[in-house]
Amino acid sequence: MNNLTSRSTAAGQGCRAAAADRLRHFGVSVTRPRVAIMEYLMEHHVHPTVEQVYSALSPEYPSLSRTTVYNTMKMLAEHGAVTLLTIDDRNLNIDENTTPHAHLYCTRCHRIHDLPLQGVSPLQASYAFTLDGHLIQQVHQYYKGVCRECQTDLNKEPLLTNKQ
Amino acid sequence: MNNLTSRSTAAGQGCRAAAADRLRHFGVSVTRPRVAIMEYLMEHHVHPTVEQVYSALSPEYPSLSRTTVYNTMKMLAEHGAVTLLTIDDRNLNIDENTTPHAHLYCTRCHRIHDLPLQGVSPLQASYAFTLDGHLIQQVHQYYKGVCRECQTDLNKEPLLTNKQ
DNA sequence: ACTTTATTTTGGAATAATTGTAAATTTCCT
DNA sequence: AGGAAATTTACAATTATTCCAAAATAAAGT
Ligand SMILES: [Mn+2]
Ligand SMILES: [Mn+2]
Ligand SMILES: [Zn+2]
Ligand SMILES: [Zn+2]
């Protein structure tokens, strides 16, 4: 009841307990870098790149390695805890929201927005099925275009990349 | 009528006239490397990589540069003559079939198969439209899984990559 | 056909995302 | 605590793609 004694559990900015729970839920052992990464993903549902995750965590966790972020992402994807998006040909984006949904990739700001799936229900898409003899394990849908925000700014600013 | 005199026009393996026509149709000027590349694409609707196009043409056209293949692909994509697929995170694949359709990416053989689009008609998808305030210019749909062929071979051979 | 100009191609170097590796660290079990 | 197994780390290596400046080709003008 008295949580003043355990500062680490209650006073942290983001909830690392929830991150640890999620890791356990997907059957991966809980370690410091994994919790940090998962915590970041749970607080920023914005399809970050590996670089963004790395450089966001780096200040508070200087020994974190880029390789660990890559390895962790691949591992989490294999356990179904994240989805790796290869929409932007420059680098991969991580989606912590594993409910099947579609995306809009804005060719102006390079951000990725969520949209509902078309033609398949999210429930249907979350299980494997057969199509034309092929075993389907994941459904990916995305659009390329210009996002709402960028359309209004089109004439104004020149063009802002969300990286760097 | 007598085409024995003009060997180059009639006797060639693939039809470079059709390739040149297609280039003109998309409003790009006709040059030797472009014709060679377009001809290759029209004869191999198999989502080749830049490397595959390059190394296929290289023997007959030794001065061809990889850079030219890259530049040409990007240019053709801007003119709507091809679609660039960022499905395989290792490299991009070129699709000469610009009719909107879906794909299956086989995680075993890394080949990309064509499938019909779901939830959107190809006609609908071939024009820009608005969704949730966003301007949609391209519709991309693909599945990840194991293709029909690979399922039957699953126990037999270990795993064959289609590159190299 | 010949010159001039603009466009395209070329090859080699540069960039940058991702992967490989071997040593160091942490975790987990007894 | 002690030791095996798993994980992380730092850095090197790889590799797809881009950059660039010179060479070649195509187009336009005389
Ligand atoms: Mn998403
Ligand atoms: Mn296709
Ligand atoms: Zn945008
Ligand atoms: Zn296959």
mmCIF file of C-alpha atoms (C1' of nucleotides) and ligand atoms in Angstrom:
data_model
loop_
_atom_site.group_PDB
_atom_site.id
_atom_site.type_symbol
_atom_site.label_atom_id
_atom_site.label_comp_id
_atom_site.label_asym_id
_atom_site.label_seq_id
_atom_site.Cartn_x
_atom_site.Cartn_y
_atom_site.Cartn_z
ATOM 1 C CA MET A 1 0.000 0.000 0.000
ATOM 2 C CA ASN A 2 2.764 2.361 0.914
ATOM 3 C CA ASN A 3 4.584 2.924 -2.358
ATOM 4 C CA LEU A 4 6.874 5.720 -1.184
ATOM 5 C CA THR A 5 9.478 3.132 -0.339
ATOM 6 C CA SER A 6 9.760 1.647 -3.838
ATOM 7 C CA ARG A 7 10.469 4.669 -5.972
ATOM 8 C CA SER A 8 11.307 2.635 -9.038
ATOM 9 C CA THR A 9 7.918 0.977 -9.251
ATOM 10 C CA ALA A 10 5.590 3.912 -8.863
ATOM 11 C CA ALA A 11 7.369 7.156 -9.684
ATOM 12 C CA GLY A 12 8.702 6.293 -13.174
ATOM 13 C CA GLN A 13 7.444 8.440 -16.046
ATOM 14 C CA GLY A 14 6.214 5.510 -18.154
ATOM 15 C CA CYS A 15 4.901 2.306 -16.744
ATOM 16 C CA ARG A 16 7.586 -0.296 -17.035
ATOM 17 C CA ALA A 17 5.426 -2.846 -15.228
ATOM 18 C CA ALA A 18 3.000 -2.887 -18.145
ATOM 19 C CA ALA A 19 5.903 -3.274 -20.554
ATOM 20 C CA ALA A 20 7.252 -6.222 -18.591
ATOM 21 C CA ASP A 21 3.803 -7.778 -18.503
ATOM 22 C CA ARG A 22 3.489 -7.467 -22.221
ATOM 23 C CA LEU A 23 6.859 -9.134 -22.734
ATOM 24 C CA ARG A 24 5.830 -12.014 -20.493
ATOM 25 C CA HIS A 25 2.504 -12.247 -22.280
ATOM 26 C CA PHE A 26 4.313 -12.900 -25.545
ATOM 27 C CA GLY A 27 6.603 -15.417 -23.913
ATOM 28 C CA VAL A 28 9.872 -13.524 -23.976
ATOM 29 C CA SER A 29 12.067 -13.216 -20.934
ATOM 30 C CA VAL A 30 12.157 -9.826 -19.272
ATOM 31 C CA THR A 31 15.434 -7.927 -19.438
ATOM 32 C CA ARG A 32 16.389 -4.303 -18.953
ATOM 33 C CA PRO A 33 16.812 -3.308 -22.616
ATOM 34 C CA ARG A 34 13.672 -5.166 -23.634
ATOM 35 C CA VAL A 35 11.600 -3.400 -21.034
ATOM 36 C CA ALA A 36 13.017 -0.031 -22.060
ATOM 37 C CA ILE A 37 12.259 -0.730 -25.708
ATOM 38 C CA MET A 38 8.785 -2.089 -25.083
ATOM 39 C CA GLU A 39 7.980 0.798 -22.784
ATOM 40 C CA TYR A 40 8.984 3.237 -25.485
ATOM 41 C CA LEU A 41 6.869 1.466 -28.064
ATOM 42 C CA MET A 42 3.837 1.429 -25.785
ATOM 43 C CA GLU A 43 4.098 5.157 -25.176
ATOM 44 C CA HIS A 44 4.743 6.117 -28.792
ATOM 45 C CA HIS A 45 2.344 4.351 -31.156
ATOM 46 C CA VAL A 46 3.827 6.251 -34.027
ATOM 47 C CA HIS A 47 5.653 3.620 -36.088
ATOM 48 C CA PRO A 48 9.124 4.675 -35.012
ATOM 49 C CA THR A 49 12.246 3.573 -36.814
ATOM 50 C CA VAL A 50 14.970 1.620 -35.047
ATOM 51 C CA GLU A 51 17.078 4.754 -35.082
ATOM 52 C CA GLN A 52 14.323 6.752 -33.406
ATOM 53 C CA VAL A 53 13.879 4.170 -30.666
ATOM 54 C CA TYR A 54 17.613 3.969 -30.173
ATOM 55 C CA SER A 55 18.257 7.689 -30.007
ATOM 56 C CA ALA A 56 15.249 8.307 -27.774
ATOM 57 C CA LEU A 57 16.420 5.752 -25.216
ATOM 58 C CA SER A 58 20.117 6.377 -25.553
ATOM 59 C CA PRO A 59 20.362 9.395 -23.189
ATOM 60 C CA GLU A 60 18.773 7.588 -20.246
ATOM 61 C CA TYR A 61 20.385 4.284 -21.163
ATOM 62 C CA PRO A 62 23.792 5.094 -22.655
ATOM 63 C CA SER A 63 25.013 1.523 -22.905
ATOM 64 C CA LEU A 64 22.107 0.514 -25.109
ATOM 65 C CA SER A 65 23.296 -0.765 -28.449
ATOM 66 C CA ARG A 66 21.704 -0.281 -31.818
ATOM 67 C CA THR A 67 22.262 -3.982 -32.460
ATOM 68 C CA THR A 68 20.159 -4.793 -29.409
ATOM 69 C CA VAL A 69 17.326 -2.673 -30.733
ATOM 70 C CA TYR A 70 17.487 -4.458 -34.083
ATOM 71 C CA ASN A 71 17.673 -7.890 -32.479
ATOM 72 C CA THR A 72 14.888 -7.136 -30.065
ATOM 73 C CA MET A 73 12.603 -5.894 -32.820
ATOM 74 C CA LYS A 74 13.184 -8.984 -34.896
ATOM 75 C CA MET A 75 12.571 -11.168 -31.875
ATOM 76 C CA LEU A 76 9.435 -9.328 -30.836
ATOM 77 C CA ALA A 77 8.127 -9.636 -34.379
ATOM 78 C CA GLU A 78 8.712 -13.393 -34.336
ATOM 79 C CA HIS A 79 6.724 -13.615 -31.115
ATOM 80 C CA GLY A 80 3.931 -11.509 -32.596
ATOM 81 C CA ALA A 81 4.466 -8.639 -30.175
ATOM 82 C CA VAL A 82 5.172 -6.084 -32.926
ATOM 83 C CA THR A 83 4.835 -5.845 -36.693
ATOM 84 C CA LEU A 84 7.685 -4.658 -38.870
ATOM 85 C CA LEU A 85 6.610 -2.373 -41.687
ATOM 86 C CA THR A 86 8.625 -2.208 -44.903
ATOM 87 C CA ILE A 87 6.626 0.633 -46.383
ATOM 88 C CA ASP A 88 9.240 3.362 -46.398
ATOM 89 C CA ASP A 89 12.060 2.102 -48.584
ATOM 90 C CA ARG A 90 14.611 3.976 -46.511
ATOM 91 C CA ASN A 91 14.194 2.080 -43.255
ATOM 92 C CA LEU A 92 11.817 -0.129 -41.409
ATOM 93 C CA ASN A 93 9.127 1.087 -39.057
ATOM 94 C CA ILE A 94 7.920 -0.689 -35.972
ATOM 95 C CA ASP A 95 4.252 -1.029 -35.132
ATOM 96 C CA GLU A 96 3.409 -2.014 -31.590
ATOM 97 C CA ASN A 97 -0.277 -2.194 -32.468
ATOM 98 C CA THR A 98 -0.609 -5.751 -33.746
ATOM 99 C CA THR A 99 -4.335 -5.514 -34.388
ATOM 100 C CA PRO A 100 -4.545 -5.817 -38.170
ATOM 101 C CA HIS A 101 -5.027 -2.366 -39.709
ATOM 102 C CA ALA A 102 -4.045 -0.455 -42.807
ATOM 103 C CA HIS A 103 -1.640 2.472 -43.188
ATOM 104 C CA LEU A 104 -1.189 5.666 -45.102
ATOM 105 C CA TYR A 105 2.378 6.491 -46.019
ATOM 106 C CA CYS A 106 2.743 10.186 -46.685
ATOM 107 C CA THR A 107 5.295 10.796 -49.416
ATOM 108 C CA ARG A 108 5.770 14.336 -48.189
ATOM 109 C CA CYS A 109 6.431 13.994 -44.433
ATOM 110 C CA HIS A 110 7.216 10.262 -44.504
ATOM 111 C CA ARG A 111 4.956 9.644 -41.542
ATOM 112 C CA ILE A 112 2.743 6.582 -41.371
ATOM 113 C CA HIS A 113 -0.874 6.997 -40.272
ATOM 114 C CA ASP A 114 -3.277 4.264 -39.200
ATOM 115 C CA LEU A 115 -6.409 3.494 -41.194
ATOM 116 C CA PRO A 116 -8.986 0.697 -41.064
ATOM 117 C CA LEU A 117 -8.446 -2.441 -43.121
ATOM 118 C CA GLN A 118 -10.385 -2.830 -46.380
ATOM 119 C CA GLY A 119 -12.053 -6.011 -47.546
ATOM 120 C CA VAL A 120 -10.865 -8.149 -44.634
ATOM 121 C CA SER A 121 -12.003 -7.909 -41.050
ATOM 122 C CA PRO A 122 -9.259 -7.406 -38.468
ATOM 123 C CA LEU A 123 -10.404 -10.595 -36.776
ATOM 124 C CA GLN A 124 -10.160 -12.581 -39.986
ATOM 125 C CA ALA A 125 -6.736 -11.108 -40.693
ATOM 126 C CA SER A 126 -5.394 -12.049 -37.286
ATOM 127 C CA TYR A 127 -5.468 -15.759 -38.038
ATOM 128 C CA ALA A 128 -3.711 -17.685 -40.756
ATOM 129 C CA PHE A 129 -5.817 -18.803 -43.695
ATOM 130 C CA THR A 130 -5.443 -20.209 -47.178
ATOM 131 C CA LEU A 131 -5.860 -18.300 -50.408
ATOM 132 C CA ASP A 132 -5.433 -19.836 -53.816
ATOM 133 C CA GLY A 133 -3.370 -22.604 -52.235
ATOM 134 C CA HIS A 134 -1.006 -20.205 -50.493
ATOM 135 C CA LEU A 135 -0.768 -20.081 -46.707
ATOM 136 C CA ILE A 136 -1.446 -16.507 -45.622
ATOM 137 C CA GLN A 137 0.047 -15.501 -42.303
ATOM 138 C CA GLN A 138 -0.028 -11.709 -42.423
ATOM 139 C CA VAL A 139 -2.149 -9.175 -44.251
ATOM 140 C CA HIS A 140 -0.473 -5.908 -45.177
ATOM 141 C CA GLN A 141 -2.387 -3.000 -46.668
ATOM 142 C CA TYR A 142 -1.178 0.514 -47.185
ATOM 143 C CA TYR A 143 -1.782 3.557 -49.284
ATOM 144 C CA LYS A 144 0.727 6.018 -50.666
ATOM 145 C CA GLY A 145 -0.266 9.630 -50.913
ATOM 146 C CA VAL A 146 -0.278 12.921 -49.078
ATOM 147 C CA CYS A 147 -1.655 13.046 -45.551
ATOM 148 C CA ARG A 148 -4.302 15.510 -44.430
ATOM 149 C CA GLU A 149 -1.866 17.733 -42.562
ATOM 150 C CA CYS A 150 0.560 17.938 -45.459
ATOM 151 C CA GLN A 151 -2.157 18.934 -47.891
ATOM 152 C CA THR A 152 -2.981 22.117 -46.018
ATOM 153 C CA ASP A 153 0.696 23.035 -45.662
ATOM 154 C CA LEU A 154 1.498 22.144 -49.247
ATOM 155 C CA ASN A 155 2.087 25.671 -50.512
ATOM 156 C CA LYS A 156 3.500 27.021 -47.275
ATOM 157 C CA GLU A 157 6.606 25.238 -46.086
ATOM 158 C CA PRO A 158 8.896 23.497 -48.523
ATOM 159 C CA LEU A 159 8.948 19.919 -47.206
ATOM 160 C CA LEU A 160 9.871 18.483 -43.855
ATOM 161 C CA THR A 161 11.283 15.055 -43.372
ATOM 162 C CA ASN A 162 10.453 13.466 -40.055
ATOM 163 C CA LYS A 163 13.881 11.957 -39.695
ATOM 164 C CA GLN A 164 16.822 14.091 -38.524
ATOM 165 C CA MET B 1 6.682 -6.869 -96.501
ATOM 166 C CA ASN B 2 10.048 -8.496 -97.020
ATOM 167 C CA ASN B 3 11.621 -8.469 -93.594
ATOM 168 C CA LEU B 4 14.675 -10.541 -94.459
ATOM 169 C CA THR B 5 16.539 -7.340 -95.155
ATOM 170 C CA SER B 6 16.044 -5.780 -91.744
ATOM 171 C CA ARG B 7 17.296 -8.425 -89.391
ATOM 172 C CA SER B 8 17.300 -6.193 -86.373
ATOM 173 C CA THR B 9 13.593 -5.449 -86.561
ATOM 174 C CA ALA B 10 12.148 -8.876 -87.031
ATOM 175 C CA ALA B 11 14.575 -11.510 -85.902
ATOM 176 C CA GLY B 12 15.353 -10.263 -82.375
ATOM 177 C CA GLN B 13 14.419 -12.568 -79.512
ATOM 178 C CA GLY B 14 12.243 -10.044 -77.682
ATOM 179 C CA CYS B 15 10.309 -7.294 -79.325
ATOM 180 C CA ARG B 16 12.109 -4.046 -78.752
ATOM 181 C CA ALA B 17 9.572 -2.167 -80.856
ATOM 182 C CA ALA B 18 6.904 -2.872 -78.276
ATOM 183 C CA ALA B 19 9.239 -1.748 -75.520
ATOM 184 C CA ALA B 20 9.961 1.499 -77.341
ATOM 185 C CA ASP B 21 6.252 2.041 -77.889
ATOM 186 C CA ARG B 22 5.568 1.559 -74.235
ATOM 187 C CA LEU B 23 8.239 4.102 -73.328
ATOM 188 C CA ARG B 24 6.748 6.633 -75.722
ATOM 189 C CA HIS B 25 3.292 5.877 -74.383
ATOM 190 C CA PHE B 26 4.410 6.937 -70.916
ATOM 191 C CA GLY B 27 6.090 10.015 -72.277
ATOM 192 C CA VAL B 28 9.720 9.100 -71.759
ATOM 193 C CA SER B 29 12.284 9.491 -74.506
ATOM 194 C CA VAL B 30 13.522 6.310 -76.093
ATOM 195 C CA THR B 31 17.149 5.390 -75.475
ATOM 196 C CA ARG B 32 19.121 2.185 -75.783
ATOM 197 C CA PRO B 33 19.339 1.267 -72.079
ATOM 198 C CA ARG B 34 15.712 2.159 -71.513
ATOM 199 C CA VAL B 35 14.573 -0.065 -74.312
ATOM 200 C CA ALA B 36 16.719 -2.914 -73.063
ATOM 201 C CA ILE B 37 15.338 -2.549 -69.558
ATOM 202 C CA MET B 38 11.730 -2.185 -70.637
ATOM 203 C CA GLU B 39 12.056 -5.140 -72.970
ATOM 204 C CA TYR B 40 13.349 -7.251 -70.113
ATOM 205 C CA LEU B 41 10.511 -6.194 -67.865
ATOM 206 C CA MET B 42 7.912 -6.956 -70.499
ATOM 207 C CA GLU B 43 9.276 -10.448 -71.013
ATOM 208 C CA HIS B 44 9.686 -11.266 -67.328
ATOM 209 C CA HIS B 45 6.609 -10.298 -65.319
ATOM 210 C CA VAL B 46 8.165 -11.757 -62.240
ATOM 211 C CA HIS B 47 8.926 -8.800 -60.006
ATOM 212 C CA PRO B 48 12.664 -8.814 -60.629
ATOM 213 C CA THR B 49 15.109 -6.919 -58.463
ATOM 214 C CA VAL B 50 17.381 -4.256 -59.914
ATOM 215 C CA GLU B 51 20.252 -6.677 -59.564
ATOM 216 C CA GLN B 52 18.395 -9.331 -61.533
ATOM 217 C CA VAL B 53 17.614 -6.932 -64.348
ATOM 218 C CA TYR B 54 21.170 -5.692 -64.374
ATOM 219 C CA SER B 55 22.840 -9.072 -64.407
ATOM 220 C CA ALA B 56 20.439 -10.448 -66.994
ATOM 221 C CA LEU B 57 21.170 -7.613 -69.425
ATOM 222 C CA SER B 58 24.823 -7.191 -68.613
ATOM 223 C CA PRO B 59 26.177 -9.968 -70.870
ATOM 224 C CA GLU B 60 24.537 -8.593 -74.018
ATOM 225 C CA TYR B 61 25.045 -4.997 -72.964
ATOM 226 C CA PRO B 62 28.320 -4.870 -71.030
ATOM 227 C CA SER B 63 28.460 -1.107 -70.649
ATOM 228 C CA LEU B 64 25.129 -1.000 -68.867
ATOM 229 C CA SER B 65 25.469 0.488 -65.433
ATOM 230 C CA ARG B 66 23.659 -0.508 -62.294
ATOM 231 C CA THR B 67 23.094 3.179 -61.641
ATOM 232 C CA THR B 68 21.254 3.453 -64.932
ATOM 233 C CA VAL B 69 18.975 0.609 -63.955
ATOM 234 C CA TYR B 70 18.220 2.291 -60.640
ATOM 235 C CA ASN B 71 17.650 5.683 -62.253
ATOM 236 C CA THR B 72 15.513 4.232 -65.002
ATOM 237 C CA MET B 73 13.328 2.356 -62.544
ATOM 238 C CA LYS B 74 12.741 5.433 -60.452
ATOM 239 C CA MET B 75 11.939 7.440 -63.563
ATOM 240 C CA LEU B 76 9.598 4.813 -64.958
ATOM 241 C CA ALA B 77 7.829 4.676 -61.612
ATOM 242 C CA GLU B 78 7.354 8.453 -61.628
ATOM 243 C CA HIS B 79 5.798 8.159 -65.070
ATOM 244 C CA GLY B 80 3.535 5.350 -63.936
ATOM 245 C CA ALA B 81 5.148 2.781 -66.204
ATOM 246 C CA VAL B 82 6.175 0.473 -63.366
ATOM 247 C CA THR B 83 5.453 0.065 -59.668
ATOM 248 C CA LEU B 84 8.220 -0.324 -57.142
ATOM 249 C CA LEU B 85 7.483 -2.880 -54.434
ATOM 250 C CA THR B 86 9.030 -2.540 -50.979
ATOM 251 C CA ILE B 87 7.743 -5.856 -49.724
ATOM 252 C CA ASP B 88 10.985 -7.747 -49.352
ATOM 253 C CA ASP B 89 13.041 -5.805 -46.842
ATOM 254 C CA ARG B 90 16.251 -6.839 -48.542
ATOM 255 C CA ASN B 91 15.736 -5.074 -51.850
ATOM 256 C CA LEU B 92 13.081 -3.585 -54.016
ATOM 257 C CA ASN B 93 11.164 -5.431 -56.667
ATOM 258 C CA ILE B 94 9.906 -4.027 -59.906
ATOM 259 C CA ASP B 95 6.429 -4.702 -61.201
ATOM 260 C CA GLU B 96 5.800 -3.916 -64.831
ATOM 261 C CA ASN B 97 2.140 -4.762 -64.432
ATOM 262 C CA THR B 98 0.665 -1.478 -63.259
ATOM 263 C CA THR B 99 -2.890 -2.749 -63.080
ATOM 264 C CA PRO B 100 -3.640 -2.591 -59.349
ATOM 265 C CA HIS B 101 -3.365 -6.054 -57.843
ATOM 266 C CA ALA B 102 -2.272 -7.676 -54.593
ATOM 267 C CA HIS B 103 0.760 -9.850 -53.894
ATOM 268 C CA LEU B 104 1.859 -12.815 -51.878
ATOM 269 C CA TYR B 105 5.368 -12.644 -50.514
ATOM 270 C CA CYS B 106 6.652 -16.121 -49.749
ATOM 271 C CA THR B 107 8.916 -16.037 -46.734
ATOM 272 C CA ARG B 108 10.494 -19.282 -47.832
ATOM 273 C CA CYS B 109 11.496 -18.722 -51.465
ATOM 274 C CA HIS B 110 11.212 -14.916 -51.368
ATOM 275 C CA ARG B 111 9.233 -14.887 -54.590
ATOM 276 C CA ILE B 112 6.315 -12.543 -55.085
ATOM 277 C CA HIS B 113 3.107 -13.913 -56.597
ATOM 278 C CA ASP B 114 0.198 -11.936 -58.010
ATOM 279 C CA LEU B 115 -3.238 -12.088 -56.439
ATOM 280 C CA PRO B 116 -6.449 -10.126 -56.915
ATOM 281 C CA LEU B 117 -7.042 -6.991 -54.853
ATOM 282 C CA GLN B 118 -9.404 -7.226 -51.852
ATOM 283 C CA GLY B 119 -12.014 -4.650 -50.965
ATOM 284 C CA VAL B 120 -11.115 -2.241 -53.755
ATOM 285 C CA SER B 121 -11.698 -2.714 -57.446
ATOM 286 C CA PRO B 122 -8.629 -2.375 -59.661
ATOM 287 C CA LEU B 123 -10.400 0.394 -61.540
ATOM 288 C CA GLN B 124 -11.111 2.298 -58.366
ATOM 289 C CA ALA B 125 -7.541 1.854 -57.217
ATOM 290 C CA SER B 126 -6.097 3.167 -60.454
ATOM 291 C CA TYR B 127 -7.292 6.702 -59.775
ATOM 292 C CA ALA B 128 -6.476 9.000 -56.891
ATOM 293 C CA PHE B 129 -9.143 9.437 -54.246
ATOM 294 C CA THR B 130 -9.584 10.836 -50.778
ATOM 295 C CA LEU B 131 -9.855 8.844 -47.586
ATOM 296 C CA ASP B 132 -10.293 10.379 -44.179
ATOM 297 C CA GLY B 133 -8.900 13.636 -45.547
ATOM 298 C CA HIS B 134 -5.774 12.005 -46.954
ATOM 299 C CA LEU B 135 -5.040 12.011 -50.667
ATOM 300 C CA ILE B 136 -4.580 8.406 -51.773
ATOM 301 C CA GLN B 137 -2.467 7.901 -54.869
ATOM 302 C CA GLN B 138 -1.513 4.251 -54.689
ATOM 303 C CA VAL B 139 -3.048 1.180 -53.084
ATOM 304 C CA HIS B 140 -0.669 -1.512 -51.901
ATOM 305 C CA GLN B 141 -1.856 -4.856 -50.605
ATOM 306 C CA TYR B 142 0.181 -7.911 -49.890
ATOM 307 C CA TYR B 143 0.196 -11.045 -47.833
ATOM 308 C CA LYS B 144 3.089 -12.727 -46.118
ATOM 309 C CA GLY B 145 3.118 -16.468 -45.935
ATOM 310 C CA VAL B 146 4.221 -19.610 -47.697
ATOM 311 C CA CYS B 147 3.391 -20.048 -51.348
ATOM 312 C CA ARG B 148 1.679 -23.113 -52.760
ATOM 313 C CA GLU B 149 4.839 -24.542 -54.279
ATOM 314 C CA CYS B 150 6.842 -24.145 -51.105
ATOM 315 C CA GLN B 151 4.234 -25.904 -49.019
ATOM 316 C CA THR B 152 4.558 -29.155 -50.927
ATOM 317 C CA ASP B 153 8.358 -29.034 -50.827
ATOM 318 C CA LEU B 154 8.452 -28.033 -47.179
ATOM 319 C CA ASN B 155 9.835 -31.290 -45.785
ATOM 320 C CA LYS B 156 11.970 -32.131 -48.804
ATOM 321 C CA GLU B 157 14.563 -29.530 -49.628
ATOM 322 C CA PRO B 158 15.951 -27.234 -46.965
ATOM 323 C CA LEU B 159 15.174 -23.792 -48.366
ATOM 324 C CA LEU B 160 16.035 -22.117 -51.625
ATOM 325 C CA THR B 161 16.493 -18.422 -52.020
ATOM 326 C CA ASN B 162 15.611 -17.063 -55.415
ATOM 327 C CA LYS B 163 18.475 -14.611 -55.402
ATOM 328 C CA GLN B 164 22.057 -15.681 -56.187
ATOM 329 C "C1'" DA C 1 26.758 17.077 -92.565
ATOM 330 C "C1'" DC C 2 28.660 19.949 -88.691
ATOM 331 C "C1'" DT C 3 28.429 22.550 -84.189
ATOM 332 C "C1'" DT C 4 26.448 23.552 -80.257
ATOM 333 C "C1'" DT C 5 23.605 22.373 -76.450
ATOM 334 C "C1'" DA C 6 20.945 19.524 -73.541
ATOM 335 C "C1'" DT C 7 20.110 14.993 -71.889
ATOM 336 C "C1'" DT C 8 21.530 10.570 -70.555
ATOM 337 C "C1'" DT C 9 24.757 7.161 -69.201
ATOM 338 C "C1'" DT C 10 28.707 5.482 -66.848
ATOM 339 C "C1'" DG C 11 31.874 3.722 -63.237
ATOM 340 C "C1'" DG C 12 33.648 4.403 -59.155
ATOM 341 C "C1'" DA C 13 33.346 6.346 -54.739
ATOM 342 C "C1'" DA C 14 30.271 7.526 -50.791
ATOM 343 C "C1'" DT C 15 26.419 6.700 -47.806
ATOM 344 C "C1'" DA C 16 23.684 4.457 -44.579
ATOM 345 C "C1'" DA C 17 20.787 0.752 -42.944
ATOM 346 C "C1'" DT C 18 21.336 -3.662 -41.373
ATOM 347 C "C1'" DT C 19 23.896 -7.864 -39.987
ATOM 348 C "C1'" DG C 20 27.833 -10.564 -38.065
ATOM 349 C "C1'" DT C 21 31.032 -11.492 -34.375
ATOM 350 C "C1'" DA C 22 33.450 -12.305 -30.389
ATOM 351 C "C1'" DA C 23 33.999 -10.551 -25.872
ATOM 352 C "C1'" DA C 24 31.650 -8.731 -21.796
ATOM 353 C "C1'" DT C 25 27.673 -8.701 -18.984
ATOM 354 C "C1'" DT C 26 23.560 -10.280 -16.977
ATOM 355 C "C1'" DT C 27 20.307 -13.803 -15.761
ATOM 356 C "C1'" DC C 28 19.012 -17.969 -13.819
ATOM 357 C "C1'" DC C 29 19.713 -22.175 -11.389
ATOM 358 C "C1'" DT C 30 21.906 -25.143 -7.740
ATOM 359 C "C1'" DA D 1 28.496 -17.844 -4.096
ATOM 360 C "C1'" DG D 2 29.653 -20.444 -8.553
ATOM 361 C "C1'" DG D 3 28.839 -21.677 -13.158
ATOM 362 C "C1'" DA D 4 26.243 -22.535 -17.381
ATOM 363 C "C1'" DA D 5 23.222 -20.325 -20.568
ATOM 364 C "C1'" DA D 6 21.257 -16.406 -22.485
ATOM 365 C "C1'" DT D 7 21.664 -11.666 -23.611
ATOM 366 C "C1'" DT D 8 23.905 -7.436 -24.639
ATOM 367 C "C1'" DT D 9 27.550 -4.697 -26.347
ATOM 368 C "C1'" DA D 10 30.919 -2.366 -29.445
ATOM 369 C "C1'" DC D 11 32.707 -2.435 -33.547
ATOM 370 C "C1'" DA D 12 33.663 -4.343 -37.965
ATOM 371 C "C1'" DA D 13 31.647 -6.034 -42.268
ATOM 372 C "C1'" DT D 14 28.238 -6.226 -45.648
ATOM 373 C "C1'" DT D 15 25.338 -4.546 -49.114
ATOM 374 C "C1'" DA D 16 21.655 -2.024 -51.380
ATOM 375 C "C1'" DT D 17 21.219 2.371 -52.938
ATOM 376 C "C1'" DT D 18 22.714 7.123 -53.978
ATOM 377 C "C1'" DC D 19 25.993 10.655 -55.377
ATOM 378 C "C1'" DC D 20 28.949 12.692 -58.560
ATOM 379 C "C1'" DA D 21 31.718 14.398 -62.217
ATOM 380 C "C1'" DA D 22 33.335 12.928 -66.607
ATOM 381 C "C1'" DA D 23 32.137 10.644 -71.038
ATOM 382 C "C1'" DA D 24 28.833 9.492 -74.356
ATOM 383 C "C1'" DT D 25 24.767 10.099 -76.737
ATOM 384 C "C1'" DA D 26 20.844 12.468 -78.514
ATOM 385 C "C1'" DA D 27 18.573 16.663 -80.003
ATOM 386 C "C1'" DA D 28 18.463 21.134 -82.021
ATOM 387 C "C1'" DG D 29 20.090 24.616 -84.924
ATOM 388 C "C1'" DT D 30 23.055 26.174 -89.085
HETATM 389 MN MN MN E 1 -0.070 1.115 -37.381
HETATM 390 MN MN MN E 2 2.612 -8.000 -59.472
HETATM 391 ZN ZN ZN E 3 2.343 14.187 -44.475
HETATM 392 ZN ZN ZN E 4 7.627 -20.030 -51.941
#
